[in-house]
Amino acid sequence: DDIFDKDWAVDIPIVSPFDTITHCFTAGYGRQIHKATGSLLLLDKDRSKSVEEEPIDRSNISALKGGKVRRFTPYELVLLFGFTKEF
């Protein structure tokens, strides 16, 4: 089963590069995708606004499969947590 086909997938927190907030990241973030492990990053070249300003269509969450959504990289997480780029 694909994770985006689960009933609870509509509750997975998704943000775009234009958003200024994310959901809490847990220790399980790198191991599993769940609605409570942390935000996923929406990569959509046609998007010019945050998910807060222009919400995504959650009625068809499976449309985000195929590379439009990914986990944050460890480096991106370090920057989100306030560490410097040199860390």
Coordinates of N, CA and C in Angstrom, one line a residue:
D1 N 0.8 -1.2 0.0 CA 0.0 0.0 0.0 C 0.9 1.3 0.0
D2 N 0.5 2.2 -0.8 CA 1.2 3.5 -0.8 C 0.6 4.3 0.4
I3 N 1.5 5.1 1.0 CA 1.2 5.8 2.2 C 0.1 6.9 1.9
F4 N 0.1 7.4 0.7 CA -0.9 8.4 0.3 C -2.3 7.8 0.0
D5 N -2.4 6.5 0.0 CA -3.7 5.9 -0.2 C -4.4 5.6 1.2
K6 N -3.7 5.8 2.3 CA -4.3 5.6 3.6 C -5.3 6.6 3.9
D7 N -6.3 6.3 4.7 CA -7.4 7.2 5.1 C -6.8 8.4 5.8
W8 N -5.8 8.2 6.6 CA -5.3 9.3 7.4 C -4.3 10.2 6.7
A9 N -4.0 9.9 5.4 CA -3.0 10.6 4.6 C -3.4 12.1 4.5
V10 N -4.7 12.4 4.5 CA -5.1 13.8 4.3 C -4.7 14.6 5.5
D11 N -4.3 14.0 6.6 CA -3.8 14.7 7.8 C -2.3 14.9 7.8
I12 N -1.6 14.4 6.9 CA -0.1 14.5 6.8 C 0.2 16.0 6.7
P13 N 1.0 16.6 7.5 CA 1.4 18.0 7.4 C 2.3 18.2 6.2
I14 N 1.9 19.1 5.3 CA 2.7 19.4 4.1 C 2.9 20.9 4.0
V15 N 4.1 21.3 3.8 CA 4.5 22.7 3.7 C 5.2 22.9 2.3
S16 N 5.3 24.2 1.9 CA 6.0 24.5 0.7 C 7.3 25.3 1.1
P17 N 8.2 25.6 0.1 CA 9.3 26.5 0.5 C 8.9 27.9 0.8
F18 N 7.6 28.3 0.6 CA 7.1 29.6 0.9 C 6.6 29.7 2.3
D19 N 6.4 28.5 2.9 CA 5.8 28.6 4.3 C 6.9 29.0 5.3
T20 N 6.4 29.5 6.4 CA 7.3 29.9 7.5 C 7.2 29.1 8.7
I21 N 6.3 28.1 8.7 CA 6.2 27.2 9.9 C 6.1 25.8 9.4
T22 N 6.5 24.9 10.3 CA 6.3 23.5 10.0 C 5.7 22.8 11.3
H23 N 5.4 21.6 11.1 CA 4.9 20.8 12.3 C 6.1 20.2 13.0
C24 N 5.9 19.8 14.2 CA 6.9 19.2 15.1 C 7.5 18.0 14.4
F25 N 8.9 17.8 14.5 CA 9.6 16.7 13.9 C 9.9 15.7 15.1
T26 N 9.6 14.4 14.9 CA 9.8 13.5 15.9 C 11.0 12.6 15.5
A27 N 11.4 11.7 16.5 CA 12.5 10.8 16.2 C 12.2 9.8 15.1
G28 N 11.0 9.6 14.8 CA 10.6 8.6 13.7 C 10.5 9.3 12.3
Y29 N 10.9 10.6 12.2 CA 10.7 11.3 11.0 C 11.4 10.6 9.8
G30 N 12.6 10.2 10.0 CA 13.4 9.6 8.9 C 13.0 8.2 8.5
R31 N 12.3 7.5 9.4 CA 12.0 6.1 9.3 C 10.6 5.8 8.7
Q32 N 9.6 6.7 9.0 CA 8.3 6.5 8.6 C 7.6 7.8 8.3
I33 N 6.6 7.7 7.4 CA 5.7 8.9 7.1 C 4.4 8.6 7.9
H34 N 4.1 9.5 8.7 CA 2.8 9.4 9.5 C 2.3 10.9 9.7
K35 N 1.1 11.0 10.1 CA 0.6 12.4 10.3 C 1.2 13.1 11.5
A36 N 1.9 12.3 12.4 CA 2.4 12.9 13.6 C 4.0 12.9 13.6
T37 N 4.7 12.6 12.5 CA 6.1 12.5 12.6 C 6.8 13.8 12.1
G38 N 6.1 14.7 11.4 CA 6.7 16.0 11.0 C 6.2 16.3 9.6
S39 N 6.5 17.5 9.2 CA 6.0 18.0 7.9 C 6.8 17.4 6.7
L40 N 6.1 17.3 5.6 CA 6.7 16.9 4.3 C 6.8 18.2 3.5
L41 N 7.8 18.2 2.6 CA 8.0 19.4 1.7 C 7.4 19.2 0.4
L42 N 6.5 20.1 0.0 CA 5.9 20.1 -1.3 C 6.7 20.8 -2.3
L43 N 7.2 20.1 -3.4 CA 8.0 20.7 -4.4 C 7.1 20.8 -5.7
D44 N 6.6 22.0 -5.9 CA 5.7 22.2 -7.1 C 6.2 23.5 -7.8
K45 N 6.7 23.3 -9.0 CA 7.3 24.5 -9.7 C 6.2 25.5 -10.1
D46 N 4.9 25.1 -10.0 CA 3.9 26.1 -10.4 C 3.4 26.8 -9.1
R47 N 3.8 26.5 -8.0 CA 3.4 27.1 -6.7 C 4.2 28.4 -6.5
S48 N 3.5 29.5 -6.1 CA 4.2 30.7 -5.8 C 3.8 31.2 -4.4
K49 N 2.9 30.5 -3.7 CA 2.4 30.9 -2.4 C 2.6 29.7 -1.4
S50 N 2.5 30.1 -0.1 CA 2.6 29.1 0.9 C 1.3 28.2 0.9
V51 N 1.4 27.1 1.6 CA 0.3 26.2 1.7 C -0.8 26.9 2.6
E52 N -0.3 27.7 3.5 CA -1.2 28.5 4.4 C -2.1 29.5 3.5
E53 N -1.4 30.2 2.6 CA -2.1 31.1 1.7 C -2.9 30.5 0.6
E54 N -2.4 29.4 0.1 CA -3.1 28.6 -1.0 C -3.1 27.1 -0.6
P55 N -4.1 26.7 0.1 CA -4.1 25.3 0.6 C -4.1 24.3 -0.5
I56 N -3.5 23.2 -0.3 CA -3.5 22.1 -1.3 C -4.8 21.4 -1.3
D57 N -5.1 20.7 -2.3 CA -6.4 20.0 -2.5 C -6.2 18.6 -1.8
R58 N -6.7 18.5 -0.6 CA -6.6 17.3 0.2 C -7.6 16.2 -0.1
S59 N -8.5 16.6 -1.0 CA -9.5 15.6 -1.4 C -8.9 14.6 -2.4
N60 N -7.8 14.9 -3.0 CA -7.1 14.0 -3.8 C -5.6 14.0 -3.5
I61 N -5.3 13.6 -2.2 CA -4.0 13.7 -1.7 C -3.0 12.7 -2.4
S62 N -3.6 11.7 -3.0 CA -2.7 10.7 -3.8 C -2.1 11.4 -5.0
A63 N -2.6 12.5 -5.5 CA -2.1 13.2 -6.6 C -0.7 13.7 -6.3
L64 N -0.3 13.8 -5.0 CA 1.0 14.3 -4.7 C 2.1 13.2 -4.8
K65 N 1.7 12.0 -5.1 CA 2.7 10.9 -5.3 C 3.6 11.2 -6.5
G66 N 4.7 10.6 -6.6 CA 5.5 10.7 -7.8 C 6.5 11.9 -7.7
G67 N 7.0 12.2 -6.5 CA 8.0 13.2 -6.4 C 7.6 14.6 -6.1
K68 N 6.4 14.9 -5.9 CA 6.0 16.2 -5.6 C 6.2 16.5 -4.1
V69 N 6.2 15.5 -3.3 CA 6.4 15.7 -1.9 C 7.5 14.8 -1.4
R70 N 8.4 15.4 -0.5 CA 9.5 14.6 0.0 C 9.7 15.0 1.5
R71 N 10.5 14.2 2.1 CA 11.0 14.6 3.5 C 12.0 15.7 3.4
F72 N 12.2 16.4 4.5 CA 13.2 17.4 4.5 C 14.5 16.6 4.7
T73 N 15.6 17.1 4.1 CA 16.9 16.5 4.3 C 17.5 16.8 5.7
P74 N 18.4 16.0 6.2 CA 19.0 16.3 7.5 C 19.6 17.8 7.5
Y75 N 20.2 18.2 6.4 CA 20.8 19.6 6.4 C 19.7 20.6 6.5
E76 N 18.5 20.4 5.8 CA 17.4 21.3 5.9 C 16.8 21.4 7.3
L77 N 16.8 20.3 7.9 CA 16.3 20.2 9.3 C 17.2 21.0 10.2
V78 N 18.5 20.9 10.1 CA 19.5 21.6 10.9 C 19.2 23.1 10.7
L79 N 19.0 23.6 9.5 CA 18.8 25.0 9.3 C 17.4 25.4 9.9
L80 N 16.4 24.6 9.8 CA 15.1 24.9 10.4 C 15.2 25.0 11.9
F81 N 16.1 24.2 12.5 CA 16.3 24.2 14.0 C 17.1 25.4 14.4
G82 N 17.6 26.2 13.5 CA 18.3 27.5 13.9 C 19.8 27.4 13.9
F83 N 20.3 26.3 13.5 CA 21.8 26.2 13.4 C 22.3 27.0 12.2
T84 N 23.5 27.4 12.2 CA 24.1 28.1 11.1 C 24.4 27.2 9.9
K85 N 24.6 27.8 8.8 CA 25.0 27.0 7.6 C 26.3 26.3 7.7
E86 N 27.2 26.8 8.6 CA 28.5 26.2 8.8 C 28.5 25.0 9.8
F87 N 27.4 24.8 10.4 CA 27.3 23.7 11.4 C 27.6 22.4 10.8

